[in-house]
């Protein structure tokens, strides 16, 4: 299964990707996480993208396409993958299509998670995660059962907040989403693999909706059957 989770910052892509990963035994490829890890470990790539991430702008397309191509080739992607945060503009969507074709692969489904902008601000400003295992939490919508303790891995005192989850950066990221990322919706609609779910619902309900969509949809098979 090869899918894309598409949606504005804070829509719940990471949260849902982690759930799907377990259910379908596929890997999550979260470009934002990859960049943040590079910034943290001060790699040359990390140094190159640090300011861009902080300001909420997009990293240059050439960096993304090379990174994704190399990532998809790794053996853990054998069963498939969930792209979370890529593609983010039409150039990247076109590059992905070409790249998959060259590798003899195709997409099963593009799932759009729809959430209003006002709710996104609240979601992003309350977001934090476990630095040990990556589990995502929220001040109001997803608290750990014991304070400071991760429900998933049990580690204590490992919660962190993203430095780009501040008001200035969020405003830029939302604007970037509407002007640069939203235009890829018609791109996938025209390929008949775009499905939408209501991201305003609770996390479990969103998961149910995505699973229902994935059960019904099989763009890959349909394309190869043509
Ligand atoms: P969010 O969870 O808020 O949607 P991400 O973690 O996906 O954000 O991305 C964080 C930052 O990493 C983005 O604001 C951008 O600077 C950079 N980034 C991630 N994916 C891409 C991409 N496909 N193209 C360009 N920049 C990207
Ligand atoms: P994205 O990866 O799209 O940027 P996240 O999965 O990181 O989004 O979610 C953003 C924040 O909103 C997190 O703190 C998460 O716990 C919370 N969240 C995710 N899905 C929902 C939901 N359906 N309802 C309420 N809060 C949610
Ligand atoms: Zn954890």
mmCIF file of N, CA and C in Angstrom, residues 30-40 45-60 63-64 67 88 162-166 168-170 172-173:
data_model
loop_
_atom_site.group_PDB
_atom_site.id
_atom_site.type_symbol
_atom_site.label_atom_id
_atom_site.label_comp_id
_atom_site.label_asym_id
_atom_site.label_seq_id
_atom_site.Cartn_x
_atom_site.Cartn_y
_atom_site.Cartn_z
ATOM 1 N N UNK A 30 8.099 10.897 6.945
ATOM 2 C CA UNK A 30 7.698 12.250 7.337
ATOM 3 C C UNK A 30 8.866 13.192 7.055
ATOM 4 N N UNK A 31 8.731 13.970 5.995
ATOM 5 C CA UNK A 31 9.849 14.816 5.575
ATOM 6 C C UNK A 31 10.235 15.829 6.664
ATOM 7 N N UNK A 32 9.239 16.380 7.360
ATOM 8 C CA UNK A 32 9.525 17.340 8.436
ATOM 9 C C UNK A 32 10.382 16.689 9.523
ATOM 10 N N UNK A 33 10.047 15.450 9.892
ATOM 11 C CA UNK A 33 10.816 14.726 10.916
ATOM 12 C C UNK A 33 12.254 14.510 10.451
ATOM 13 N N UNK A 34 12.408 14.165 9.173
ATOM 14 C CA UNK A 34 13.761 13.925 8.632
ATOM 15 C C UNK A 34 14.585 15.210 8.721
ATOM 16 N N UNK A 35 13.967 16.328 8.336
ATOM 17 C CA UNK A 35 14.691 17.610 8.411
ATOM 18 C C UNK A 35 15.036 17.965 9.859
ATOM 19 N N UNK A 36 14.071 17.792 10.762
ATOM 20 C CA UNK A 36 14.328 18.154 12.169
ATOM 21 C C UNK A 36 15.448 17.312 12.770
ATOM 22 N N UNK A 37 15.491 16.042 12.390
ATOM 23 C CA UNK A 37 16.568 15.163 12.878
ATOM 24 C C UNK A 37 17.922 15.656 12.356
ATOM 25 N N UNK A 38 17.953 16.102 11.105
ATOM 26 C CA UNK A 38 19.200 16.626 10.528
ATOM 27 C C UNK A 38 19.629 17.931 11.205
ATOM 28 N N UNK A 39 18.649 18.751 11.569
ATOM 29 C CA UNK A 39 18.971 19.998 12.279
ATOM 30 C C UNK A 39 19.545 19.657 13.657
ATOM 31 N N UNK A 40 18.893 18.700 14.325
ATOM 32 C CA UNK A 40 19.305 18.316 15.680
ATOM 33 C C UNK A 40 20.736 17.780 15.696
ATOM 34 N N UNK A 45 23.003 18.999 5.711
ATOM 35 C CA UNK A 45 21.609 19.258 5.306
ATOM 36 C C UNK A 45 20.882 20.051 6.395
ATOM 37 N N UNK A 46 21.095 19.644 7.635
ATOM 38 C CA UNK A 46 20.466 20.328 8.757
ATOM 39 C C UNK A 46 20.820 21.808 8.796
ATOM 40 N N UNK A 47 22.100 22.102 8.548
ATOM 41 C CA UNK A 47 22.547 23.506 8.568
ATOM 42 C C UNK A 47 21.895 24.282 7.432
ATOM 43 N N UNK A 48 21.728 23.579 6.302
ATOM 44 C CA UNK A 48 21.143 24.216 5.116
ATOM 45 C C UNK A 48 19.659 24.584 5.314
ATOM 46 N N UNK A 49 18.933 23.731 6.070
ATOM 47 C CA UNK A 49 17.471 23.938 6.149
ATOM 48 C C UNK A 49 17.002 24.589 7.453
ATOM 49 N N UNK A 50 17.889 24.762 8.405
ATOM 50 C CA UNK A 50 17.478 25.216 9.741
ATOM 51 C C UNK A 50 16.635 26.503 9.724
ATOM 52 N N UNK A 51 17.142 27.517 9.023
ATOM 53 C CA UNK A 51 16.430 28.799 9.014
ATOM 54 C C UNK A 51 15.101 28.688 8.258
ATOM 55 N N UNK A 52 15.124 27.911 7.175
ATOM 56 C CA UNK A 52 13.897 27.724 6.378
ATOM 57 C C UNK A 52 12.791 27.128 7.244
ATOM 58 N N UNK A 53 13.138 26.096 8.016
ATOM 59 C CA UNK A 53 12.144 25.456 8.883
ATOM 60 C C UNK A 53 11.636 26.429 9.942
ATOM 61 N N UNK A 54 12.556 27.155 10.518
ATOM 62 C CA UNK A 54 12.198 28.090 11.582
ATOM 63 C C UNK A 54 11.191 29.125 11.078
ATOM 64 N N UNK A 55 11.386 29.554 9.837
ATOM 65 C CA UNK A 55 10.498 30.576 9.284
ATOM 66 C C UNK A 55 9.230 29.990 8.659
ATOM 67 N N UNK A 56 9.206 28.669 8.492
ATOM 68 C CA UNK A 56 8.005 28.033 7.943
ATOM 69 C C UNK A 56 7.907 28.058 6.432
ATOM 70 N N UNK A 57 9.051 28.336 5.779
ATOM 71 C CA UNK A 57 9.049 28.309 4.303
ATOM 72 C C UNK A 57 9.345 26.898 3.803
ATOM 73 N N UNK A 58 9.264 26.681 2.481
ATOM 74 C CA UNK A 58 9.533 25.353 1.937
ATOM 75 C C UNK A 58 11.007 25.167 1.596
ATOM 76 N N UNK A 59 11.504 23.989 1.887
ATOM 77 C CA UNK A 59 12.860 23.592 1.505
ATOM 78 C C UNK A 59 12.870 23.396 -0.025
ATOM 79 N N UNK A 60 13.989 23.717 -0.718
ATOM 80 C CA UNK A 60 14.015 23.593 -2.185
ATOM 81 C C UNK A 60 13.623 22.194 -2.690
ATOM 82 N N UNK A 63 16.100 19.113 -3.186
ATOM 83 C CA UNK A 63 16.518 18.389 -1.974
ATOM 84 C C UNK A 63 15.489 17.310 -1.639
ATOM 85 N N UNK A 64 14.213 17.695 -1.779
ATOM 86 C CA UNK A 64 13.133 16.764 -1.442
ATOM 87 C C UNK A 64 13.091 15.560 -2.369
ATOM 88 N N UNK A 67 15.867 13.131 -1.765
ATOM 89 C CA UNK A 67 15.710 12.493 -0.461
ATOM 90 C C UNK A 67 14.625 11.403 -0.507
ATOM 91 N N UNK A 88 4.492 18.762 -1.447
ATOM 92 C CA UNK A 88 3.944 19.988 -0.886
ATOM 93 C C UNK A 88 3.717 21.066 -1.937
ATOM 94 N N UNK A 162 8.112 21.597 19.181
ATOM 95 C CA UNK A 162 8.826 22.054 17.994
ATOM 96 C C UNK A 162 9.050 23.561 18.061
ATOM 97 N N UNK A 163 10.274 23.984 17.656
ATOM 98 C CA UNK A 163 10.561 25.427 17.719
ATOM 99 C C UNK A 163 9.783 26.188 16.645
ATOM 100 N N UNK A 164 9.323 25.480 15.596
ATOM 101 C CA UNK A 164 8.561 26.197 14.554
ATOM 102 C C UNK A 164 7.066 26.256 14.879
ATOM 103 N N UNK A 165 6.639 25.671 15.997
ATOM 104 C CA UNK A 165 5.221 25.749 16.353
ATOM 105 C C UNK A 165 4.916 27.037 17.117
ATOM 106 N N UNK A 166 5.374 28.164 16.551
ATOM 107 C CA UNK A 166 5.072 29.468 17.141
ATOM 108 C C UNK A 166 4.176 30.247 16.176
ATOM 109 N N UNK A 168 4.232 33.102 14.511
ATOM 110 C CA UNK A 168 4.751 33.667 13.252
ATOM 111 C C UNK A 168 4.882 32.587 12.185
ATOM 112 N N UNK A 169 5.587 31.506 12.565
ATOM 113 C CA UNK A 169 5.851 30.422 11.625
ATOM 114 C C UNK A 169 4.542 29.758 11.187
ATOM 115 N N UNK A 170 3.621 29.585 12.127
ATOM 116 C CA UNK A 170 2.357 28.919 11.790
ATOM 117 C C UNK A 170 1.601 29.722 10.737
ATOM 118 N N UNK A 172 2.849 31.682 8.458
ATOM 119 C CA UNK A 172 3.520 31.467 7.169
ATOM 120 C C UNK A 172 3.191 30.081 6.631
ATOM 121 N N UNK A 173 3.232 29.061 7.502
ATOM 122 C CA UNK A 173 2.993 27.693 7.033
ATOM 123 C C UNK A 173 1.580 27.517 6.499
#
